[in-house]
Coordinates of C-alpha atoms and ligand atoms in Angstrom, one line a residue:
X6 CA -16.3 -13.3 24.1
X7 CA -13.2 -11.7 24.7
X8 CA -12.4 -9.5 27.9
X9 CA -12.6 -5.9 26.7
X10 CA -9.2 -3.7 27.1
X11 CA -10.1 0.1 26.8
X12 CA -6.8 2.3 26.6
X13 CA -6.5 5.8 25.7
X14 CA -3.1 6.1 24.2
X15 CA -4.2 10.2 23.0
X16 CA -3.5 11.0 26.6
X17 CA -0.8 8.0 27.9
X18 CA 1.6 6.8 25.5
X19 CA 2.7 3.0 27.5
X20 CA 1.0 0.4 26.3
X21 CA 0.2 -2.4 28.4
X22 CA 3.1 -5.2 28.3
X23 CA 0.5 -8.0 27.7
X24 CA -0.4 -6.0 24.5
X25 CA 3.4 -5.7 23.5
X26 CA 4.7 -9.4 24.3
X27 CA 1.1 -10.7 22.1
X28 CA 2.3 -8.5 19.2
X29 CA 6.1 -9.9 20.3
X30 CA 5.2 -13.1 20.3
X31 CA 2.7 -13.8 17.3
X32 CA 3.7 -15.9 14.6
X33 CA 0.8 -15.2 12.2
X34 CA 0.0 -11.4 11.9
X35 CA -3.0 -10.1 9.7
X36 CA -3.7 -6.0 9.8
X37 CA -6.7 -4.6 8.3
X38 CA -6.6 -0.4 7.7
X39 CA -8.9 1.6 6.7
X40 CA -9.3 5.6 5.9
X41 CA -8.4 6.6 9.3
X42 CA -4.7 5.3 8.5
X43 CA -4.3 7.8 5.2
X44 CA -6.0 10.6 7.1
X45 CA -3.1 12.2 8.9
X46 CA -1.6 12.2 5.3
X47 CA -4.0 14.3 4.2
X48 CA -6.9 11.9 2.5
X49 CA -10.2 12.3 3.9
X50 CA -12.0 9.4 5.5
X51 CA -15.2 8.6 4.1
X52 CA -18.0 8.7 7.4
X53 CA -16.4 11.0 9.6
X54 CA -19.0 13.4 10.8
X55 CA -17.1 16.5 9.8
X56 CA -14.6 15.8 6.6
X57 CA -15.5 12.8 5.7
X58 CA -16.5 12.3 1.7
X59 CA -19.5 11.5 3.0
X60 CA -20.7 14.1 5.0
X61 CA -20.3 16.2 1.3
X62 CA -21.1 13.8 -1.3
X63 CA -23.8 11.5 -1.7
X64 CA -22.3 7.5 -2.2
X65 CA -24.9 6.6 -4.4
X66 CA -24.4 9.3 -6.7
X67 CA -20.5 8.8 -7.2
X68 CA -20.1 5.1 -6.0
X69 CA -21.8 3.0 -7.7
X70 CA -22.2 1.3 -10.8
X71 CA -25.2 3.2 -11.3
X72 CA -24.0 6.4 -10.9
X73 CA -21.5 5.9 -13.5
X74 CA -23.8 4.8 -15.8
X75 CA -25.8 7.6 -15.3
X76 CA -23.5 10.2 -15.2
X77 CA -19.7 9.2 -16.2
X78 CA -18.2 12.0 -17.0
X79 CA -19.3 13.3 -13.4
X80 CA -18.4 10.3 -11.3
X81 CA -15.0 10.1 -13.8
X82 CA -13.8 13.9 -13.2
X83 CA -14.5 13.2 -9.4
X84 CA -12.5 10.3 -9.5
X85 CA -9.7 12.1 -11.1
X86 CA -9.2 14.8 -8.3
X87 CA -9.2 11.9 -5.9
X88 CA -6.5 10.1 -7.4
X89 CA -4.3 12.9 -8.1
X90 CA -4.7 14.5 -4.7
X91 CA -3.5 10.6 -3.8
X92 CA -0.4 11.1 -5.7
X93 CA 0.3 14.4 -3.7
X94 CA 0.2 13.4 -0.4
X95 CA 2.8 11.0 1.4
X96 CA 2.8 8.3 3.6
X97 CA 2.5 8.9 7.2
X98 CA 4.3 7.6 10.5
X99 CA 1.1 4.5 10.8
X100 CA 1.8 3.5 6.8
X101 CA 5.5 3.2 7.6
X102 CA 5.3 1.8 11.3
X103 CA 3.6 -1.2 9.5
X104 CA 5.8 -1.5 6.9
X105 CA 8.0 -1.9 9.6
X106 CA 6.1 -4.4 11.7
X107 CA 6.1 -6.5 8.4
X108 CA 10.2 -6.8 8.5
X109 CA 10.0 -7.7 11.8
X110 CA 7.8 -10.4 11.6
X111 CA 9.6 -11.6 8.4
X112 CA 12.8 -11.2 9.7
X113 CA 11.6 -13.7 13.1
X114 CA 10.2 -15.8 10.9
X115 CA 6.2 -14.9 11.1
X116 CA 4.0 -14.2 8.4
X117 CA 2.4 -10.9 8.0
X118 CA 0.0 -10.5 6.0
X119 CA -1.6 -6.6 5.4
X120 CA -5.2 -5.7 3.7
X121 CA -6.6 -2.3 3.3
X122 CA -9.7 -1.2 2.3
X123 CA -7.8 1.9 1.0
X124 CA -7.0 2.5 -2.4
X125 CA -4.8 5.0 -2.6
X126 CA -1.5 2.6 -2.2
X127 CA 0.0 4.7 0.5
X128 CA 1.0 1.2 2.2
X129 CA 3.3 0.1 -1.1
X130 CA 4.7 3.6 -1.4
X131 CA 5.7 3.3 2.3
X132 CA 7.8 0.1 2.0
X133 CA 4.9 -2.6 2.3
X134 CA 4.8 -6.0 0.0
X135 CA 2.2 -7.8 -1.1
X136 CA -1.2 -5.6 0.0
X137 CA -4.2 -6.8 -0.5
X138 CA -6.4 -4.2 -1.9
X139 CA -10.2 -4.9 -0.9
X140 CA -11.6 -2.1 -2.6
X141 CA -8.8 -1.6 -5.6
X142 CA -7.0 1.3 -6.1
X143 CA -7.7 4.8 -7.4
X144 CA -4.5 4.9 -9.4
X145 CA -5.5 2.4 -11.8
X146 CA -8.0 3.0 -14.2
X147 CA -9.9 0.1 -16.2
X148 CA -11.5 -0.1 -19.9
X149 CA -15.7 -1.2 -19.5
X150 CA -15.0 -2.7 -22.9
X151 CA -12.1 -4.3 -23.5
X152 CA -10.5 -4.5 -19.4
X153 CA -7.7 -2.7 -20.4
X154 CA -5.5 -1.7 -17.1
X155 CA -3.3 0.9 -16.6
X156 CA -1.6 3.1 -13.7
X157 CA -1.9 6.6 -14.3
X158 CA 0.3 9.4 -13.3
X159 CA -0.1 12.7 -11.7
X160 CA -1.7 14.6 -14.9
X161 CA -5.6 15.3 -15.5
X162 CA -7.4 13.4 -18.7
X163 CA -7.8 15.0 -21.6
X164 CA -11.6 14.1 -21.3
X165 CA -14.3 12.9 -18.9
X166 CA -14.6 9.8 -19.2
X167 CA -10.7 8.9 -19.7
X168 CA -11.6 6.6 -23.2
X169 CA -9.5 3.3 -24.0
X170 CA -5.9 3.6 -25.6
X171 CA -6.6 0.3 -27.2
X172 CA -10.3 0.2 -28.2
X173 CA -11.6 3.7 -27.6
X174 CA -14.5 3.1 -25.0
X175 CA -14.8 4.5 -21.7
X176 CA -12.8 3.7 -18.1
X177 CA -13.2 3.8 -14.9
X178 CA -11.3 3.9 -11.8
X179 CA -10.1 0.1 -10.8
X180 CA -12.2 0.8 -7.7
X181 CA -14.7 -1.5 -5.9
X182 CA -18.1 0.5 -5.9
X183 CA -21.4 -0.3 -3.5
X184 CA -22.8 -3.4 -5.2
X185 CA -19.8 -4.6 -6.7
X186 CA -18.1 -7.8 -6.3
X187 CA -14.8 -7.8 -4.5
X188 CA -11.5 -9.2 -6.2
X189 CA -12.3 -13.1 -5.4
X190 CA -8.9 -13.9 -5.0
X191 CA -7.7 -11.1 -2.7
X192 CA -10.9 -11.4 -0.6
X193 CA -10.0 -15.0 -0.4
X194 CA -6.5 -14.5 0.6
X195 CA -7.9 -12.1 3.3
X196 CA -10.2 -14.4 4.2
X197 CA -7.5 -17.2 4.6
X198 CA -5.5 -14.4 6.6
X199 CA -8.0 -13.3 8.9
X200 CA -8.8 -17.0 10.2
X201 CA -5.3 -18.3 10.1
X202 CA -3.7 -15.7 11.9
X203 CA -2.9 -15.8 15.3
X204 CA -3.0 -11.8 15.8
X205 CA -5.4 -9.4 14.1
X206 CA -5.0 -5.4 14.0
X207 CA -8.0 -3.5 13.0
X208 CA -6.9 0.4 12.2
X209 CA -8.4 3.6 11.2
X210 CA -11.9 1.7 9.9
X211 CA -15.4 2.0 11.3
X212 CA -16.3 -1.7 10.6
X213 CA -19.1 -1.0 8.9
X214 CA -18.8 -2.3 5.0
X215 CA -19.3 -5.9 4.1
X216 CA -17.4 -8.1 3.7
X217 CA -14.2 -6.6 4.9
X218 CA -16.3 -5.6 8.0
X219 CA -16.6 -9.3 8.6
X220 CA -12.9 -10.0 9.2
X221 CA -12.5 -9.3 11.9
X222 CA -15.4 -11.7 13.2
X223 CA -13.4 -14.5 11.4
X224 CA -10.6 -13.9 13.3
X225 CA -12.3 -14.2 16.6
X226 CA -13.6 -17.1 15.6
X227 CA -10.9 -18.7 15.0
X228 CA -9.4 -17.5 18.5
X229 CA -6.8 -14.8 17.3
X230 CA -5.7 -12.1 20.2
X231 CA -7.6 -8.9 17.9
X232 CA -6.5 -5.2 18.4
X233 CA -7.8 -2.4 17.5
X234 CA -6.4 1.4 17.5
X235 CA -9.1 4.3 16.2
X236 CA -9.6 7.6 17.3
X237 CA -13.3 6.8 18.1
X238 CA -15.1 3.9 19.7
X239 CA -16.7 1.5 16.4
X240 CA -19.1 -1.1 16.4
X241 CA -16.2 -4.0 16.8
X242 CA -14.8 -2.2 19.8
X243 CA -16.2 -4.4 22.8
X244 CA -15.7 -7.5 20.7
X245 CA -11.9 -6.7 20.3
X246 CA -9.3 -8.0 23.5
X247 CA -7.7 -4.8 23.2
X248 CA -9.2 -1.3 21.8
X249 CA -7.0 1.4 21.7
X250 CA -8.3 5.0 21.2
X251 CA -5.9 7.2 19.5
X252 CA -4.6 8.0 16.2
X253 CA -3.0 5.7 14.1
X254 CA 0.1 7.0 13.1
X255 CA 0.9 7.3 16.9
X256 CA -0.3 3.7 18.3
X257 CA 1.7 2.2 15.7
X258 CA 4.9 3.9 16.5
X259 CA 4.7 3.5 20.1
X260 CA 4.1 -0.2 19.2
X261 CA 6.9 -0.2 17.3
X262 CA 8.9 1.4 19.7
X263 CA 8.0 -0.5 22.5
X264 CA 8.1 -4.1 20.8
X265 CA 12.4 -3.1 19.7
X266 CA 13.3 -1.9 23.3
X267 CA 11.3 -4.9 24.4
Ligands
BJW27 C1 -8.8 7.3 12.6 C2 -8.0 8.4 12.2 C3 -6.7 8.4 12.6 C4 -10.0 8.7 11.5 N1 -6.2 7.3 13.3 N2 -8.3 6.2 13.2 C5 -23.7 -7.4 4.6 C6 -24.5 -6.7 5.4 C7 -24.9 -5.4 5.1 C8 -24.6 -4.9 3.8 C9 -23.8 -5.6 3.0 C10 -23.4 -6.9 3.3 N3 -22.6 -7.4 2.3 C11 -22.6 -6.4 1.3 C12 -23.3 -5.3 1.7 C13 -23.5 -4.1 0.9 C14 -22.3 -3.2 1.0 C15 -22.1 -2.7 2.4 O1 -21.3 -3.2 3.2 N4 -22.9 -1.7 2.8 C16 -22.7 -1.2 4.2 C17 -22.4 0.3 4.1 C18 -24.0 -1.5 4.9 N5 -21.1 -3.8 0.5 C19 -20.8 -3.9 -0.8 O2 -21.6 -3.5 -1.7 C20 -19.5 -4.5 -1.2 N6 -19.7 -5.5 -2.3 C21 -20.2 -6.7 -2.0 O3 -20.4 -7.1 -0.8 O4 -20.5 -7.5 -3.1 C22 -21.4 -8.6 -2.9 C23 -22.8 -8.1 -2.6 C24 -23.3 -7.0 -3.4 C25 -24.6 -6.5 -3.1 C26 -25.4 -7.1 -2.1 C27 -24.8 -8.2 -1.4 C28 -23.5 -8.7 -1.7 C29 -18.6 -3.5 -1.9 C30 -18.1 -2.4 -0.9 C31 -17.3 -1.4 -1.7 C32 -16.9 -0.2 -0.8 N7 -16.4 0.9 -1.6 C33 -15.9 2.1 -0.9 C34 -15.6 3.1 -2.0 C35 -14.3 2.7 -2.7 C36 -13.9 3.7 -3.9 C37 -13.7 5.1 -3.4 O5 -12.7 5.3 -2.7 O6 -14.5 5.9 -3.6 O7 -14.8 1.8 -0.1 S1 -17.1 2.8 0.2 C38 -15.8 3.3 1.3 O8 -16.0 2.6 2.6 C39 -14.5 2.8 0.8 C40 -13.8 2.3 2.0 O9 -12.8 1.4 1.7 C41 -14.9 1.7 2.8 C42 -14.6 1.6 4.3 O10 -14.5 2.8 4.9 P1 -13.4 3.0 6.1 O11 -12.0 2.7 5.6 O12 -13.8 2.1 7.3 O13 -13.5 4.5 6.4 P2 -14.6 5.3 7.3 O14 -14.6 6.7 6.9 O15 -15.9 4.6 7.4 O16 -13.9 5.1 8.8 C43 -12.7 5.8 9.1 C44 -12.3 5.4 10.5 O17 -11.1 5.9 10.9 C45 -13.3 6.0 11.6 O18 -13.7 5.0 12.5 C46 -12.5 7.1 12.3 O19 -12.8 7.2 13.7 C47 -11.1 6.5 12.1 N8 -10.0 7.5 12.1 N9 -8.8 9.3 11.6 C48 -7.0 6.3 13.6 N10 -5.8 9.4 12.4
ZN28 ZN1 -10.6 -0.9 -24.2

């Protein structure tokens, strides 16, 4: 097991100098976000006990296969406001301190590969290449019948549920629902990330749904230094060699600060 390192970064802003030369230093950098990364853009998080979409809304009445057979025009219109209250918001100081972190590494050399369990592609509209999207995205909005695919843009559906351009039936948002399969080859390109990598950043996720959840195991596993910066202590926190307790869009930048006066 790992040696725990607690630091509160919401009330001192220097990081510890081991932290900095590991994140200097690594050749092989995977990041896994979560919710808490688009929060301070504006996009709720899903368990938090006060705005999350879950302290509202039930899951298994809006995210899951189920649901939508049940009730798609309810699940559909839901979706809809989600995804255009996406397109609204903008990328924060986290989305673009990673997108940063990815030149970095690129430019010395290292590989750097992101995931997110998000899917409202903050991350590509704040400079990063080749995310791998866990859970989809809400943008994109699939055919049942026919797996027609398509990005939408900021205006409502005519009707609920959106129906196919090319054969007419019903879609759905190109999201991963409870139950669902994940995209096999994105999970196994996280999976190849997450035990090859020689660094792993956990950010703004409570660890808590399978199989992203398990990333992070697979990294300590296969002996990668793993960080991890939330505003709240999660289940992965005293596995982890370094957890930081602060918000994300703040961590990030001081790491990025830190690692170019370095
Ligand atoms: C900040 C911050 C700031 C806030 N800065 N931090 C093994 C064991 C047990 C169960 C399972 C298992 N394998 C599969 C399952 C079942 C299930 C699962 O995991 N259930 C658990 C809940 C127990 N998994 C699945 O069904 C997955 N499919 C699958 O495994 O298929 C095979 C299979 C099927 C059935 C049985 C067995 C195998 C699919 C999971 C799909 C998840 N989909 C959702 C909805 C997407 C669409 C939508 O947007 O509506 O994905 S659920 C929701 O949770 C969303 C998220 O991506 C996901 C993760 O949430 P996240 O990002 O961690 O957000 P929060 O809100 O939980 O946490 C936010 C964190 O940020 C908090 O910690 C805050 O403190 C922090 N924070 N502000 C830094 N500013
Ligand atoms: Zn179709």
């Amino acid at each position: 097991m790992p040696t725990m390192g607690e630091h509160d970064v919401s009330h001192s802003i220097d990081l510890p100098d081991a932290l900095i030369s590991v994140v200097c230093e690594a050749q092989r950098v995977a990041v896994m976000t979560g919710a808490g990364v688009s929060a301070e853009s504006g996009i709720p998080t899903f368990r938090d006990a006060m705005t999350g979409l879950w302290s509202k809304f039930r899951p298994e009445e809006l995210a899951t296969p189920q649901a939508f057979a049940a009730n798609p025009q309810k699940v559909t219109q839901w979706y809809d406001e989600r995804r255009r209250m996406c397109l609204e918001c903008q990328p924060n100081a986290g989305h673009e301190a990673l997108a940063a972190l990815q030149q970095i590494k690129r430019d010395a050399g290292a590989t750097f590969t992101l995931i997110t369990q998000n899917v409202d592609r903050l991350h590509h509209r704040a400079g990063s290449e080749g995310v791998l999207e866990l859970h989809g995205s809400i943008l994109e909005w699939r055919c049942v019948g026919c797996g027609f695919l398509d990005e939408e843009t900021g205006e409502p559906f005519a009707q609920y549920p959106p129906t196919c351009p090319q054969c007419g039936d019903a879609r759905r948002p190109n999201v991963v629902w409870f139950g669902e399969m994940l995209p096999a080859p994105v999970l196994q390109a996280a999976d190849h990330a997450a035990a090859t990598c020689d660094l792993f950043l956990s950010v703004g996720t409570s660890n808590v749904v399978y199989p992203a959840a398990g990333l992070i195991d697979t990294a300590l596993a296969h002996d990668a230094r793993v960080i991890e910066i939330n505003l709240d202590q999660t289940s992965a926190s005293r596995r982890v060699h370094w957890s930081l307790r602060g918000s994300s869009a703040t961590v990030l930048s001081r790491i990025i600060e830190q690692l170019v006066n370095a």
